[in-house]
Coordinates of C-alpha atoms in Angstrom, one line a residue:
M1 CA -0.1 0.0 0.1
A2 CA 3.1 2.5 0.7
D3 CA 3.3 2.7 -3.5
N4 CA 4.1 6.5 -4.3
S5 CA 1.9 6.1 -7.2
S6 CA -1.3 8.0 -6.1
G7 CA -3.1 6.0 -8.8
N8 CA -2.1 2.7 -8.3
L9 CA -3.0 3.5 -4.3
T10 CA -6.3 4.8 -5.3
G11 CA -7.2 1.8 -7.2
E12 CA -6.3 -0.3 -4.4
L13 CA -8.2 1.2 -1.7
A14 CA -11.0 1.4 -4.2
A15 CA -11.3 -2.1 -4.7
L16 CA -11.4 -2.5 -0.8
D17 CA -14.5 -3.7 0.8
F18 CA -14.4 -1.4 3.6
A19 CA -17.2 -3.4 5.1
A20 CA -15.0 -6.2 5.2
V21 CA -11.5 -4.2 6.6
S22 CA -11.6 -4.5 10.5
P23 CA -10.8 -1.2 12.5
P24 CA -7.2 -2.6 13.5
E25 CA -6.5 -3.3 9.5
F26 CA -7.9 0.2 8.9
A27 CA -5.4 2.0 11.4
R28 CA -2.7 0.1 9.5
I29 CA -3.7 1.0 6.4
V30 CA -4.0 5.0 7.7
K31 CA -0.6 4.5 9.5
G32 CA 1.1 3.1 6.0
L33 CA -0.2 6.6 4.0
S34 CA 1.7 10.0 4.2
A35 CA -0.7 13.1 4.7
R36 CA -0.8 13.8 1.0
Q37 CA -1.4 10.4 0.1
L38 CA -4.7 10.2 2.6
G39 CA -5.3 13.7 1.0
E40 CA -5.2 12.5 -2.8
V41 CA -7.1 9.2 -2.4
M42 CA -10.4 11.3 -0.5
H43 CA -12.2 12.2 -3.8
G44 CA -15.2 11.4 -5.0
E45 CA -16.7 8.1 -4.4
L46 CA -14.1 6.6 -2.3
R47 CA -14.3 9.7 0.0
A48 CA -17.4 9.1 0.6
R49 CA -17.6 5.4 1.0
V50 CA -14.7 5.5 3.7
L51 CA -16.6 8.6 5.6
G52 CA -19.5 6.8 5.4
E53 CA -17.7 3.4 6.9
V54 CA -16.0 5.1 9.3
F55 CA -19.4 7.1 11.2
G56 CA -21.0 4.0 10.2
R57 CA -19.1 1.9 12.7
M58 CA -18.9 4.8 15.7
R59 CA -22.2 3.1 17.3
Q60 CA -20.4 0.1 17.1
Q61 CA -16.9 1.1 18.6
F62 CA -18.5 3.3 21.2
R63 CA -18.3 2.7 24.6
P64 CA -21.2 3.4 26.9
E65 CA -19.5 2.4 30.2
A66 CA -17.0 5.3 29.2
A67 CA -19.6 7.8 28.5
G68 CA -21.6 7.3 31.9
Q69 CA -24.8 10.1 31.8
L70 CA -22.9 12.5 29.3
R71 CA -25.3 14.0 26.9
A72 CA -23.5 15.9 23.8
L73 CA -24.5 16.8 20.5
I74 CA -20.9 16.7 18.3
R75 CA -21.1 17.9 15.1
W76 CA -17.9 17.1 12.7
K77 CA -17.2 18.9 9.7
I78 CA -14.6 17.5 7.4
T79 CA -13.0 19.5 4.4
G80 CA -11.6 18.4 1.5
D81 CA -13.1 18.9 -2.2
T82 CA -16.0 19.5 -0.2
D83 CA -17.0 20.0 3.1
E84 CA -19.1 16.9 4.7
V85 CA -20.8 17.0 7.9
Y86 CA -21.8 14.4 10.3
E87 CA -23.2 14.7 14.0
T88 CA -22.8 12.0 16.7
A89 CA -25.2 12.1 19.6
I90 CA -24.4 11.1 22.8
A91 CA -27.6 10.7 25.6
D92 CA -28.6 7.7 27.8
G93 CA -25.5 5.2 27.0
T94 CA -26.1 5.5 23.2
C95 CA -24.7 7.2 20.5
T96 CA -26.1 8.0 17.1
V97 CA -24.9 9.2 13.9
S98 CA -26.3 11.2 11.4
A99 CA -25.4 12.6 8.1
G100 CA -25.8 16.1 7.3
R101 CA -26.3 19.3 9.4
S102 CA -29.5 19.3 12.1
D103 CA -30.8 22.9 13.4
A104 CA -29.4 21.3 17.3
E105 CA -27.1 23.4 18.7
P106 CA -23.7 21.2 18.9
R107 CA -22.0 21.3 22.1
T108 CA -18.6 20.9 20.4
T109 CA -17.8 21.2 16.8
L110 CA -14.5 19.2 14.8
V111 CA -13.6 20.8 11.8
M112 CA -10.3 19.4 10.0
G113 CA -9.3 18.3 6.6
D114 CA -9.8 14.3 5.2
A115 CA -5.7 13.3 6.6
E116 CA -6.6 14.5 10.0
F117 CA -9.8 13.0 10.5
L118 CA -8.6 9.3 9.1
K119 CA -5.4 9.7 11.5
L120 CA -7.7 10.8 14.1
V121 CA -10.3 7.9 14.1
S122 CA -7.7 5.3 13.4
G123 CA -5.9 6.0 16.4
N124 CA -2.7 7.5 14.0
G125 CA -3.2 11.0 15.4
N126 CA -3.2 12.9 19.2
P127 CA -5.9 15.0 18.8
V128 CA -4.2 17.4 21.7
T129 CA -1.3 18.0 18.9
M130 CA -3.7 18.5 16.2
F131 CA -5.5 21.2 17.8
M132 CA -1.8 23.0 19.1
M133 CA -0.6 22.9 15.1
R134 CA -4.1 24.1 14.3
K135 CA -5.0 20.8 12.1
L136 CA -7.6 20.5 14.4
K137 CA -10.3 23.2 15.0
V138 CA -12.7 23.1 18.2
A139 CA -15.9 25.2 18.7
G140 CA -17.4 25.1 21.9
D141 CA -16.8 22.5 24.9
V142 CA -13.1 22.4 24.2
G143 CA -13.0 19.9 27.3
L144 CA -15.5 17.6 25.7
A145 CA -13.5 17.6 22.3
S146 CA -10.2 16.6 24.4
G147 CA -11.6 13.9 26.0
L148 CA -13.5 12.2 23.2
T149 CA -11.4 9.4 22.3
R150 CA -12.4 7.9 25.8
Y151 CA -15.7 7.4 24.8
F152 CA -14.9 5.2 21.6
D153 CA -12.8 1.8 21.3
I154 CA -10.5 3.6 18.8
P155 CA -7.7 0.8 17.3
K156 CA -3.9 0.9 17.8
A157 CA -1.8 0.3 14.6

């Protein structure tokens, strides 16, 4: 996968059945790619598939025992060719995910590029470092944003 030819790389990733890729395997794939390569493959239909699969798995990766009585709406804005918005609602020990922006006021909003998002959700990026380097922007409850990773089983590559 570390092929420098983005055409071959895009083809290899496009051929993957992301539903069959385990979280640890996804983390290894992301770890093996540079930020430039991650950005290059996140276009069009492939980008939609990757984002759909990542957000689709959040419910399974959610750790209700860690969230306790937390009630929060987290808005994710992933910037790239187009801006994609997803929302994660945590309440009553459950996590629900929806595509698009609702009228509800989020407790925190996270804004980042494609590469940073993939690094964050695959356990290959440190959210505090990303924030300090301005690769991750946070609006609203920064404390909630800084602790979000504890509410999900995030793989380690």
